[in-house]
Short mmCIF file of C-alpha atoms in Angstrom, two decimals:
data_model
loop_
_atom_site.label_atom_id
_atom_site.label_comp_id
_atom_site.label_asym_id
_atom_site.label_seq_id
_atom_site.Cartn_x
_atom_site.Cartn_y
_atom_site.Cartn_z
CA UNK A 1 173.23 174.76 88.15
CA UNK A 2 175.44 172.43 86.31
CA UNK A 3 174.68 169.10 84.78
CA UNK A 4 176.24 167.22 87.81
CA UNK A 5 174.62 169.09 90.01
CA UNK A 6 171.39 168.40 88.82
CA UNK A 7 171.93 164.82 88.38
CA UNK A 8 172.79 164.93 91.92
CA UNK A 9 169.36 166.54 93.06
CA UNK A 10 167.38 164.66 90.94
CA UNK A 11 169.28 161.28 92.57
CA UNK A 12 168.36 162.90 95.82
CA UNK A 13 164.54 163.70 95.30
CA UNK A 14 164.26 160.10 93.85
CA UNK A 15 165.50 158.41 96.85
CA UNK A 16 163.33 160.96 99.38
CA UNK A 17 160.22 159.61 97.27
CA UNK A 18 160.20 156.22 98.66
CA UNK A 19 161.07 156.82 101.95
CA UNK A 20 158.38 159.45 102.05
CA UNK A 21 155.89 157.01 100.83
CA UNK A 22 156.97 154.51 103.06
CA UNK A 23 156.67 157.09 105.96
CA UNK A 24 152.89 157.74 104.78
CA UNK A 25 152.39 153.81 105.02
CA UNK A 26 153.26 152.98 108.05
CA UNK A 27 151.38 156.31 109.24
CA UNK A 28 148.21 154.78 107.62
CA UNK A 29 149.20 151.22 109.30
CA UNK A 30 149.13 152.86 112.77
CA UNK A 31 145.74 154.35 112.20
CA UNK A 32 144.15 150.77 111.34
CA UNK A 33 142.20 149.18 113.78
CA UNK A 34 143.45 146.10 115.61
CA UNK A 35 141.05 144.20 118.09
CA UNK A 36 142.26 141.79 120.30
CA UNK A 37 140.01 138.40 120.91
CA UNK A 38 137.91 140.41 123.40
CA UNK A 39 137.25 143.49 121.22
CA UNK A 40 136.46 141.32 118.26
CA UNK A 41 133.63 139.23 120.98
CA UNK A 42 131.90 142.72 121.81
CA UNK A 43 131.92 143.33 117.77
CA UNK A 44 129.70 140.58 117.29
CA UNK A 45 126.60 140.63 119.22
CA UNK A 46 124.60 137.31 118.59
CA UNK A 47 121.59 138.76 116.50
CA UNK A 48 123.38 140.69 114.60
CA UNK A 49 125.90 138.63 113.39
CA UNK A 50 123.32 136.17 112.92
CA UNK A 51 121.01 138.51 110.19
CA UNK A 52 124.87 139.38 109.04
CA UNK A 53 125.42 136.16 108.15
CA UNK A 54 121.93 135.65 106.37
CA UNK A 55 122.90 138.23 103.93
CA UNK A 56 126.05 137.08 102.99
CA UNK A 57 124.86 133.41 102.24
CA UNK A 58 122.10 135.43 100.03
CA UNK A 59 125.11 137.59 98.58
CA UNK A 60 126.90 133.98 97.62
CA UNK A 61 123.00 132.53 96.32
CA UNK A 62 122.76 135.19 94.14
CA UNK A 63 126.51 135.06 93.01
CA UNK A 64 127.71 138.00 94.48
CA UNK A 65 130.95 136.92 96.14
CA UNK A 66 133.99 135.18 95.70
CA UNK A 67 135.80 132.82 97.59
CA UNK A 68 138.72 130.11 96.14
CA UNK A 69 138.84 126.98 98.05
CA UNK A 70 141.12 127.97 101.30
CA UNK A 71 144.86 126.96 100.97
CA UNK A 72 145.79 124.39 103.93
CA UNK A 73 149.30 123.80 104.40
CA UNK A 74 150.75 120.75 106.45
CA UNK A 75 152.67 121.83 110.03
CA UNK A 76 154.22 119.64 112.35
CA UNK A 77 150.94 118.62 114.65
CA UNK A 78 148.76 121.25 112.84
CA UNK A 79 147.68 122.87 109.79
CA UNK A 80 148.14 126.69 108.05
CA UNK A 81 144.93 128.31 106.58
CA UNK A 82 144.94 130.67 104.33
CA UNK A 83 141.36 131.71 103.26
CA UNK A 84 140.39 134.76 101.55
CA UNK A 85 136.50 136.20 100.19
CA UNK A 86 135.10 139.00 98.62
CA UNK A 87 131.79 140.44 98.01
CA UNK A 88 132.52 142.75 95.60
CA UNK A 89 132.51 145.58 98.17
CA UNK A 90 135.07 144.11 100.77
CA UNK A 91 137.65 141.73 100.68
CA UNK A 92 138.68 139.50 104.02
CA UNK A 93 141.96 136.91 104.15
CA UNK A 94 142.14 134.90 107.08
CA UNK A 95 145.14 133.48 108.01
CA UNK A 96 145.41 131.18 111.24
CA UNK A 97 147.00 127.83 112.83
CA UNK A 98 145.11 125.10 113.89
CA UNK A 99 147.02 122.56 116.36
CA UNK A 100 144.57 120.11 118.22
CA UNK A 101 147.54 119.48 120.76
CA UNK A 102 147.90 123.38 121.62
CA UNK A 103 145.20 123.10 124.92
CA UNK A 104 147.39 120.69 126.37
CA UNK A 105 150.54 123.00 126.23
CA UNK A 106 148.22 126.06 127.43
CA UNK A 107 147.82 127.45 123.99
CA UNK A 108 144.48 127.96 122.41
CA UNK A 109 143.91 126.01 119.51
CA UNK A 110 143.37 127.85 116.79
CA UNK A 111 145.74 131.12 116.39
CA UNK A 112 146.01 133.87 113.74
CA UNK A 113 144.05 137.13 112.35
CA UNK A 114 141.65 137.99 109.77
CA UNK A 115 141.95 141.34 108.28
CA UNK A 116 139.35 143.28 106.14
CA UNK A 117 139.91 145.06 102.86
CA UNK A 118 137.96 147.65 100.96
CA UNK A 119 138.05 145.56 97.63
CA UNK A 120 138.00 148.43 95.38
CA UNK A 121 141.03 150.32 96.52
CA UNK A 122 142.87 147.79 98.62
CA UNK A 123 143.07 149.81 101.70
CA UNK A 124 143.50 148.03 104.77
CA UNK A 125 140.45 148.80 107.36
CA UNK A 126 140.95 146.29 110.27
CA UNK A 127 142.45 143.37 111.87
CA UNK A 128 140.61 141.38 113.99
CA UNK A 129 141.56 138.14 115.94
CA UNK A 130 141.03 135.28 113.97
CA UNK A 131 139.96 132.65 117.28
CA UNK A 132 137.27 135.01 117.77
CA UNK A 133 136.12 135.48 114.51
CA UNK A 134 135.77 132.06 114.17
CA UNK A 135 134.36 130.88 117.07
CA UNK A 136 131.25 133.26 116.96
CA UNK A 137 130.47 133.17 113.05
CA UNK A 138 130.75 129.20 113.99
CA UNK A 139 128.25 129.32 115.97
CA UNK A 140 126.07 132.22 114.78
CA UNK A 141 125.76 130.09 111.10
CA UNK A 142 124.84 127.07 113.24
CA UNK A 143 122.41 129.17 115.42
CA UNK A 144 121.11 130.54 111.92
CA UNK A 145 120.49 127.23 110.58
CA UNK A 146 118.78 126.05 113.67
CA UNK A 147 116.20 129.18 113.16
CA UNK A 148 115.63 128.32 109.79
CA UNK A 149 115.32 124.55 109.47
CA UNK A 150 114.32 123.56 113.05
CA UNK A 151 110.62 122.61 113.99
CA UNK A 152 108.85 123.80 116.83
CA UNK A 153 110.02 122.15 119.24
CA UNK A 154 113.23 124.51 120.40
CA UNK A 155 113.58 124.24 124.24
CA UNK A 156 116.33 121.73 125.20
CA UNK A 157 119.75 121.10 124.19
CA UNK A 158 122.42 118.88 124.10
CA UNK A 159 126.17 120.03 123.49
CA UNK A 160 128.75 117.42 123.17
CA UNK A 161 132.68 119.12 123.88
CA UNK A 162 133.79 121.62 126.01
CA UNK A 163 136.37 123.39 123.99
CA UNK A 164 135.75 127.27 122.88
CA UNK A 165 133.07 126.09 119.93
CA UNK A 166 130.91 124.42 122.81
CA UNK A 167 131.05 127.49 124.87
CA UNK A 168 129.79 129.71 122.01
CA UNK A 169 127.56 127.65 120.79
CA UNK A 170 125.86 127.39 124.04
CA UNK A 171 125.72 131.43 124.09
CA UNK A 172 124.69 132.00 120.53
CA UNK A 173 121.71 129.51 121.20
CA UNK A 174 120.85 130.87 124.44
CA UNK A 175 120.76 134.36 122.79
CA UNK A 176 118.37 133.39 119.54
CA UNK A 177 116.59 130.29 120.65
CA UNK A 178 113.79 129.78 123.91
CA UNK A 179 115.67 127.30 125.51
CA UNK A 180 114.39 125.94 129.15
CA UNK A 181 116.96 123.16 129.10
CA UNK A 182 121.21 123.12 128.33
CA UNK A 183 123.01 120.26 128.60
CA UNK A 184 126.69 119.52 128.11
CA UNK A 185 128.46 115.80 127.68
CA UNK A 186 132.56 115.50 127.39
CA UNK A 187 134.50 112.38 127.28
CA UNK A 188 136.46 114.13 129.63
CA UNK A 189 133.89 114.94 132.52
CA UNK A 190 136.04 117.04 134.49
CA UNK A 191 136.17 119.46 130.99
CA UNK A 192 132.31 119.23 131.14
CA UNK A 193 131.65 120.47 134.50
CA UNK A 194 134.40 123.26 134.54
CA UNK A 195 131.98 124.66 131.50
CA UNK A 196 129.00 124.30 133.04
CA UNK A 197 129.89 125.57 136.32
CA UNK A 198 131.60 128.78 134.20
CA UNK A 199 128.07 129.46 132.52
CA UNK A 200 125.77 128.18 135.22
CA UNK A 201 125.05 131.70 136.12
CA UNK A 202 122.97 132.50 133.06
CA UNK A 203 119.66 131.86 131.99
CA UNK A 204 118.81 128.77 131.51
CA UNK A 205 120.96 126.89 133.71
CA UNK A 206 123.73 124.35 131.98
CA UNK A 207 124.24 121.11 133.61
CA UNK A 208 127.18 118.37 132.73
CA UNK A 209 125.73 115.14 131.90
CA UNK A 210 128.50 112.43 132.95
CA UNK A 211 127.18 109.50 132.10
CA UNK A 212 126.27 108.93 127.78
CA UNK A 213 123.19 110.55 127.30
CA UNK A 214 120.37 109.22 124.40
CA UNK A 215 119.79 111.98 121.98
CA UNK A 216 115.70 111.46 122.18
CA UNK A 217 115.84 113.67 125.20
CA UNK A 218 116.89 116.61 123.42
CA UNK A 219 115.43 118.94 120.53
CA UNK A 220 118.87 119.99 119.45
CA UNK A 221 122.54 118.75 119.82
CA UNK A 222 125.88 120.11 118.62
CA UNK A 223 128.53 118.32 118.16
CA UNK A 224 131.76 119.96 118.65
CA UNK A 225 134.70 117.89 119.47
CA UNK A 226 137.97 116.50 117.31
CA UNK A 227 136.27 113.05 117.86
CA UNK A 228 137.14 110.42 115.08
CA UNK A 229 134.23 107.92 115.85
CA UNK A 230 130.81 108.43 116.47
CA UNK A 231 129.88 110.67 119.72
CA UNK A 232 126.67 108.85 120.10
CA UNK A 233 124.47 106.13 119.02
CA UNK A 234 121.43 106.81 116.94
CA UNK A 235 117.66 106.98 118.48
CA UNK A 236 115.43 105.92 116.34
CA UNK A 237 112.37 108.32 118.32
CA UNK A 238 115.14 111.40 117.66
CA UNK A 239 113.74 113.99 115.08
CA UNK A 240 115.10 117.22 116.34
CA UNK A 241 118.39 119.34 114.70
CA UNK A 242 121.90 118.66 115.02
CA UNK A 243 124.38 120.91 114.20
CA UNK A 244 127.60 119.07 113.12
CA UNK A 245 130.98 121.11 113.18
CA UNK A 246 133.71 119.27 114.76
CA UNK A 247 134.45 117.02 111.94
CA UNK A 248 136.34 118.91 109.86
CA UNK A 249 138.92 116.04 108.42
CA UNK A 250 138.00 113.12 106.11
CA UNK A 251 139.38 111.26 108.81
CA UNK A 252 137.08 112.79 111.94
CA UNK A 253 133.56 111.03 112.45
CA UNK A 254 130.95 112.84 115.33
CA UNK A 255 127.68 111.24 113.96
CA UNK A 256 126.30 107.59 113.44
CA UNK A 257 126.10 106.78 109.82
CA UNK A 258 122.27 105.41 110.65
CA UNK A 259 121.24 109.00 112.13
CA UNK A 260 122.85 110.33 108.57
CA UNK A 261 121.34 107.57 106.15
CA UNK A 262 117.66 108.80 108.07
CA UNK A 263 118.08 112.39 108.23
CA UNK A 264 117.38 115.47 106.08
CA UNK A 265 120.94 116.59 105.26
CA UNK A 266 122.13 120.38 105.17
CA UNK A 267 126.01 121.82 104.21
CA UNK A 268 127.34 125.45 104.60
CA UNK A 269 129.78 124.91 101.82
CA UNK A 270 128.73 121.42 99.55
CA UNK A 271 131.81 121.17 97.85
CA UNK A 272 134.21 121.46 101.07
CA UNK A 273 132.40 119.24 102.67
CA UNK A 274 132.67 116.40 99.83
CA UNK A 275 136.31 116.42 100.61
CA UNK A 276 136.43 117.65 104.58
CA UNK A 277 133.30 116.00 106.25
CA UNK A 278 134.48 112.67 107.73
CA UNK A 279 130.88 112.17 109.04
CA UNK A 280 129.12 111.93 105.57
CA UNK A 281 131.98 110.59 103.88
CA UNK A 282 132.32 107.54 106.26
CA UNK A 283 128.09 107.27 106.03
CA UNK A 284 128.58 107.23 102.31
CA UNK A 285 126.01 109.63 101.50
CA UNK A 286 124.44 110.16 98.59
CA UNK A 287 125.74 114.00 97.77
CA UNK A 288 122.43 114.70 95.74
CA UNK A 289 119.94 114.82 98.84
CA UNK A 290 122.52 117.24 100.91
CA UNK A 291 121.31 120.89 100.04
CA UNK A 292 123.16 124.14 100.92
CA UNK A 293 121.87 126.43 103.27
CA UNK A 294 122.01 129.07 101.13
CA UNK A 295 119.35 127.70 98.96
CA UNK A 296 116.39 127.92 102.41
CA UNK A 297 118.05 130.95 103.04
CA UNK A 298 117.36 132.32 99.71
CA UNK A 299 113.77 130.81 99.43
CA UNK A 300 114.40 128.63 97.33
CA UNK A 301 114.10 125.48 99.41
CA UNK A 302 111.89 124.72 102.36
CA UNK A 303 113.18 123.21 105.55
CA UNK A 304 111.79 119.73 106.04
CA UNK A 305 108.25 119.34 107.60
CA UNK A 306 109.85 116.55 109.93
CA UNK A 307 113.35 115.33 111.27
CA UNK A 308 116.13 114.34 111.97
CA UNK A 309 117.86 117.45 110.61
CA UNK A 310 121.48 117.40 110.13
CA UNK A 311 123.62 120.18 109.73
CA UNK A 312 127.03 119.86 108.55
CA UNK A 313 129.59 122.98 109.23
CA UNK A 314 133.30 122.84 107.49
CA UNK A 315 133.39 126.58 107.19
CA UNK A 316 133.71 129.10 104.63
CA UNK A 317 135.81 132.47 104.42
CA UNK A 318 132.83 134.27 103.31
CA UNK A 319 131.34 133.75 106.98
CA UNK A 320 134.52 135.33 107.77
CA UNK A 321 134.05 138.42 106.06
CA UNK A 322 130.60 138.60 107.10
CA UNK A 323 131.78 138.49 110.57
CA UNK A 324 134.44 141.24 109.84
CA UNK A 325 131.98 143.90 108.05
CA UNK A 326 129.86 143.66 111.13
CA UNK A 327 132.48 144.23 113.35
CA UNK A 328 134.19 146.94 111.06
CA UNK A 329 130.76 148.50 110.35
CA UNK A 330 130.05 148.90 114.10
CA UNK A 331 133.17 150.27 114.81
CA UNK A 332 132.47 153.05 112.35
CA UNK A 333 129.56 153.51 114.29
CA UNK A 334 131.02 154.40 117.85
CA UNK A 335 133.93 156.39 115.93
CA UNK A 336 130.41 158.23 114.66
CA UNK A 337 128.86 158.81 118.31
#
């Protein structure tokens, strides 16, 4: 073989090395899960995501994980998330729209996918839909902190919205709670009773409360609505749990200052809410009395012996990845079976 001749070959094999590779890529790509928002529901079962996400706030207690402050990017009528976490062992980026106006144009409101990553090799493992994920480690973090910092008194609740958070919240609680009693209250009542009529059938019955309801009647209330003033007044005789996690904005306000300025104050993520929370930023809080979950979580702080409790919810990627190991982890499990 002469010297052009082997320049030539060697030219050849060169270029056949990348598009093999890339071949052997996309292969790999094809073989990766991808669950659609009603795959990704049946991924999360309600306990389990639950006791999933009471590891990973121990994992972040015990600094075990990583996860920058998200990246949140300006769109005409919404907002682009990036947010990426790691726990050493996975990795997990979320990346999703958020535009409050999308219901009225028939579009959900929040769109996009979170994917999970083996951290130590960077292989891809699965892509999951990122409405989903969020709406059930939403309300599985809010049904955790209800477990851990509630009193005994656990049987009737109040939901204010009747968007996709309200709806999960009212099955998470249902599924890890005793409730006898569910309630919901929109400022749009037609929104209200279309919900309750759509989860009537289970157990308890939900009801739509029309007309402003007092607090004092329930044990626990969530709050889940784009609302920029106060849902509700305060009741002075209320000392049950509210989970807060509609007010993700400075600008947004769900709660009464006076409930705040009275009430035991809990955060999933302390310093995104000192720049998110419009509810405790408009109450002027004092930031040293509001304690992380992680910290009863962990054991190292007790819930309060009486309320009100507050619960404040921005959100955090690492409740995304905990969400997305579950899911991947029981998928490896029916691949097993």
């Amino acid at each position: 073989m002469n010297a052009s001749h082997a320049a030539m070959n060697a030219a050849t094999n060169a270029a056949a090395k990348p598009a093999t590779n890339a071949k052997a890529s996309a292969n790999a790509n094809a073989s990766v899960p991808s669950l659609d928002a009603r795959s990704t529901e049946r991924a999360l079962p309600w306990p389990e995501l639950v006791e999933a996400l009471r590891t990973m706030l121990v994992r972040r207690h015990t600094g075990q994980t990583r996860s920058p402050e998200r990246i949140a990017m300006p769109l005409p009528g919404g907002v682009l998330l990036a947010m990426p976490a790691t726990d050493g062992e996975f990795a997990c980026t979320k990346l999703a729209t958020l535009h409050d106006g999308n219901p009225a144009r028939g579009l959900p409101t929040l769109i996009g996918e979170a994917i999970l990553i083996r951290a130590g090799t960077g292989e891809l493992l699965a892509r999951f839909d990122a409405a989903a994920i969020t709406a059930r480690r939403t309300a599985a973090l809010s049904a955790l902190a209800a477990l851990a910092l509630c009193g005994p008194r656990r049987e009737r609740l109040l939901v204010f919205g009747s968007g996709v958070q309200a709806r999960a919240h009212v099955d998470a609680l249902r599924a890890t709670l005793p409730l006898r009693e569910v309630a919901i209250h929109s400022r749009t009542p037609a929104h209200a009773r279309a919900l309750a009529q759509e989860i009537d059938a289970a157990d308890p019955p939900c009801v739509c409360i029309e007309s402003a309801p007092s607090i004092a009647d329930y044990d626990i209330v969530v709050t889940a609505t784009p609302s920029r003033e106060p849902l509700f007044d305060d009741a002075p005789h209320f000392d049950g749990f509210v989970a807060a996690i509609g007010a993700y904005r400075p600008e947004m306000c769900e709660l009464p200052s006076a409930l705040l300025q009275r009430a035991a104050i809990f955060a999933d993520d302390i310093q995104a809410a000192r720049g998110e929370a419009g509810d405790l930023l408009r109450a002027k809080v004092d930031w040293a009395r509001v304690v992380a979950l992680e910290h009863v979580v962990a054991g190292d702080a007790k819930a309060p012996e009486r309320g009100p409790i507050v619960f404040k919810s921005v959100g955090q990627a690492l409740w995304d990845l905990a969400a997305c190991r579950l899911a991947w982890t029981r998928l490896q499990q029916e691949d097993a079976q």
